[in-house]
mmCIF file of C-alpha atoms in Angstrom:
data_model
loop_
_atom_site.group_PDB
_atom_site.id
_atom_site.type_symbol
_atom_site.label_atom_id
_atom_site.label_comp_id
_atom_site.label_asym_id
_atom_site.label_seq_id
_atom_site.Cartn_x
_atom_site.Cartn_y
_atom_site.Cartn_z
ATOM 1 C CA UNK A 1265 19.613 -8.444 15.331
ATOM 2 C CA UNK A 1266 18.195 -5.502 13.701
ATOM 3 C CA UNK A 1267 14.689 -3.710 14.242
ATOM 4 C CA UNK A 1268 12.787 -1.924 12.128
ATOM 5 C CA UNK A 1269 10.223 0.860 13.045
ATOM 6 C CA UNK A 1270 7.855 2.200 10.800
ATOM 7 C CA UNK A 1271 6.519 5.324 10.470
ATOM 8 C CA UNK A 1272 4.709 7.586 8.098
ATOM 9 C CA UNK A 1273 1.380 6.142 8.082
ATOM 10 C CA UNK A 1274 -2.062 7.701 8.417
ATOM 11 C CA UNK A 1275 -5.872 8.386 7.370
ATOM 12 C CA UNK A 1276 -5.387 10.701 3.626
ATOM 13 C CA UNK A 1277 -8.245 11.051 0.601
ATOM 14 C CA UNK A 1278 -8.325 9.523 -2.434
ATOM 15 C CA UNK A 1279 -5.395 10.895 -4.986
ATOM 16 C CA UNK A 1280 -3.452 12.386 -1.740
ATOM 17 C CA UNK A 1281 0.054 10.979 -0.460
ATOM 18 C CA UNK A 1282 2.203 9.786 2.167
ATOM 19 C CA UNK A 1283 6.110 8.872 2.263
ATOM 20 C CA UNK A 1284 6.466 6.166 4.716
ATOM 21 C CA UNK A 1285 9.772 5.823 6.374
ATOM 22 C CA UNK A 1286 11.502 2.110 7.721
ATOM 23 C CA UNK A 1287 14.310 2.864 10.077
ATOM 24 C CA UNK A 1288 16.530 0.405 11.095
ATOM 25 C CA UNK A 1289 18.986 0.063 13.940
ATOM 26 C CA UNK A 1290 21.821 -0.906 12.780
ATOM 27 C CA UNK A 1291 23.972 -0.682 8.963
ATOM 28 C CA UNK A 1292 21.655 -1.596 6.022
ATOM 29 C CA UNK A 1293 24.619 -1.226 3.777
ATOM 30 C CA UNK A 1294 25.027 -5.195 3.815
ATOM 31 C CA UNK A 1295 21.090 -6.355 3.515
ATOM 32 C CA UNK A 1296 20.542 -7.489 -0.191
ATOM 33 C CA UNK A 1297 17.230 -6.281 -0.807
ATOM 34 C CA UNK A 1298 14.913 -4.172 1.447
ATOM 35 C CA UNK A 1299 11.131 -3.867 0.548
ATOM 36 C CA UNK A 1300 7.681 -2.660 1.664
ATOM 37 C CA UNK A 1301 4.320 -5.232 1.608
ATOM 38 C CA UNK A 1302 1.056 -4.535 2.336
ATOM 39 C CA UNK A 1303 -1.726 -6.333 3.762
ATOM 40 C CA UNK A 1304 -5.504 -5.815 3.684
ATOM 41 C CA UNK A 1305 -8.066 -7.124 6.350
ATOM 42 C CA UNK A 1306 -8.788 -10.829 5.185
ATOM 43 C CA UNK A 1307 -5.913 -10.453 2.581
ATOM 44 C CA UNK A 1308 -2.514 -12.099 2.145
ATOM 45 C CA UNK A 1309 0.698 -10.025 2.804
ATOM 46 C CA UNK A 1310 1.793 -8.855 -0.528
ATOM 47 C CA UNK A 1311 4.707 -7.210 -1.919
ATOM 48 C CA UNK A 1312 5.003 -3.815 -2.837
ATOM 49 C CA UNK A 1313 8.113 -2.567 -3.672
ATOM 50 C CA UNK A 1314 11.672 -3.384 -3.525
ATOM 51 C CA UNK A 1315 15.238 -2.364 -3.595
ATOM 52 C CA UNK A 1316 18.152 -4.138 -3.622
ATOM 53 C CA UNK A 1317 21.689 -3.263 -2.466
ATOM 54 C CA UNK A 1318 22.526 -2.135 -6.313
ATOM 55 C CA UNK A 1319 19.665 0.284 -6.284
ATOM 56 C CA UNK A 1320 17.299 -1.694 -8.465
ATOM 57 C CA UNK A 1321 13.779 -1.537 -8.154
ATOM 58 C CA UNK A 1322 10.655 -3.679 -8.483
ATOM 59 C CA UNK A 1323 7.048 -2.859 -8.114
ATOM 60 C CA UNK A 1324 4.048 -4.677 -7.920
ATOM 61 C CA UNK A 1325 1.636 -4.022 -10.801
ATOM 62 C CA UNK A 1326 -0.603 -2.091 -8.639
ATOM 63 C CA UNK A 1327 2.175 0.181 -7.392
ATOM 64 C CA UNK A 1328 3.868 1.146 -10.676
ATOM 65 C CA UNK A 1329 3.391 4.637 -11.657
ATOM 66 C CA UNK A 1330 2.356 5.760 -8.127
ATOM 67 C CA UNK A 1331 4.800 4.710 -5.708
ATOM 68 C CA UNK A 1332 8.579 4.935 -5.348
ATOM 69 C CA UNK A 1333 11.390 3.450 -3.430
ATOM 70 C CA UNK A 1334 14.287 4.865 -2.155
ATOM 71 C CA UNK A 1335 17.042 4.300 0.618
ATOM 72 C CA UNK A 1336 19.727 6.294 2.285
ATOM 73 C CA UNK A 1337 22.196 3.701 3.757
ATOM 74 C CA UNK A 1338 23.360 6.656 5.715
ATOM 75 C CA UNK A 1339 20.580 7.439 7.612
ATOM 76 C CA UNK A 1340 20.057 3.359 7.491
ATOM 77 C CA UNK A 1341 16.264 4.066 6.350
ATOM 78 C CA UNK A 1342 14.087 3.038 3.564
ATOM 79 C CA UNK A 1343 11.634 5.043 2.097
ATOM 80 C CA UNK A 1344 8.292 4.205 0.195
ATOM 81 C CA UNK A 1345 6.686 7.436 -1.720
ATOM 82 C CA UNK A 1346 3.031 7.114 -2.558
ATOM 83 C CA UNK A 1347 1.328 9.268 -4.728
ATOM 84 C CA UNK A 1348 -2.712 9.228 -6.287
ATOM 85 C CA UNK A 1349 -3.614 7.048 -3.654
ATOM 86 C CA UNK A 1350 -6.485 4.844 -4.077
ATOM 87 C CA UNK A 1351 -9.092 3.135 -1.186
ATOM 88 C CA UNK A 1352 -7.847 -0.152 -2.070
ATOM 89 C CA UNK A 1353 -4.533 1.194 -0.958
ATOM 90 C CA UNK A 1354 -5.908 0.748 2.681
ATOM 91 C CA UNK A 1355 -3.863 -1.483 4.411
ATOM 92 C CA UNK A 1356 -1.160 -2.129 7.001
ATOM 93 C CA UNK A 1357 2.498 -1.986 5.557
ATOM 94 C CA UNK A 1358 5.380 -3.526 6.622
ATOM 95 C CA UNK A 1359 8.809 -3.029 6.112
ATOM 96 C CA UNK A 1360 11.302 -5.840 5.176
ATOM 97 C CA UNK A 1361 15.096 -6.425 5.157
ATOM 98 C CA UNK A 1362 16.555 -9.654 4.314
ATOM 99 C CA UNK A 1363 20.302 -10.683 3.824
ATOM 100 C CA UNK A 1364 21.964 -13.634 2.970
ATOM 101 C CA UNK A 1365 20.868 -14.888 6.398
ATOM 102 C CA UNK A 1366 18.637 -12.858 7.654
ATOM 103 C CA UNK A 1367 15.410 -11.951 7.108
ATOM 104 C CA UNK A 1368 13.767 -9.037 9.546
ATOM 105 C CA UNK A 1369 9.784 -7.502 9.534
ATOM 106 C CA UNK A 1370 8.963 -4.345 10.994
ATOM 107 C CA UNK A 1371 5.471 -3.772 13.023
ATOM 108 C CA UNK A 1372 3.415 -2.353 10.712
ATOM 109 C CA UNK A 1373 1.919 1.266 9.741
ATOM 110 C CA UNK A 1374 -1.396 1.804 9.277
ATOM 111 C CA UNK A 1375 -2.628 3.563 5.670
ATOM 112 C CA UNK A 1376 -6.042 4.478 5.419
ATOM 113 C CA UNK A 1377 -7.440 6.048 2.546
ATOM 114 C CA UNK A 1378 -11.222 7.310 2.313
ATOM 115 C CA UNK A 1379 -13.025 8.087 -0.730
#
């Protein structure tokens, strides 16, 4: 079993940033892919970003150009940069680590961003 704990999030203006952090507690060395999604109030849970074990990346459209992924497998922690953020950014993100059978969600951060 592995938890994940969030952290990072918080109230910024328009075009500011925040790096949001995903720790895990144990190896993440082994997961396949690892990712951030976001959901809005009244919204599906969307994807945001991901990474997979080979370092390849994927954005969602509304992401790309703003936000960036990283992990350190040796600090077992995934990262999600976000730059020029928007108020339609506003949402709770979750982290996400899934393995060939295995599939974990983190709590949630809250991202708020005013205009």
């Amino acid at each position: 079993q592995v938890q994940l704990v969030e952290s990072g999030g918080g109230l910024v203006q328009a075009g500011g940033s925040l790096r949001l952090s995903c720790a895990a507690s144990g190896s993440i060395s082994s997961f396949n892919a690892m990712a951030w999604y976001r959901q809005a109030p009244g919204k599906e849970r969307d994807m945001v970003a991901t990474i997979t074990s080979l370092g390849t990346t994927m954005y969602a459209s509304s992401a790309k150009g703003r936000f960036t992924i990283s992990r350190d497998n040796a600090k077992n922690t995934v990262y999600l940069q976000m730059n020029s953020l928007k108020p339609e950014d506003t949402a709770v993100y979750y982290c996400r680590v899934v393995g060939s059978r295995s599939d974990y969600w983190g709590q949630g951060t809250q991202v708020t961003v005013s205009s």
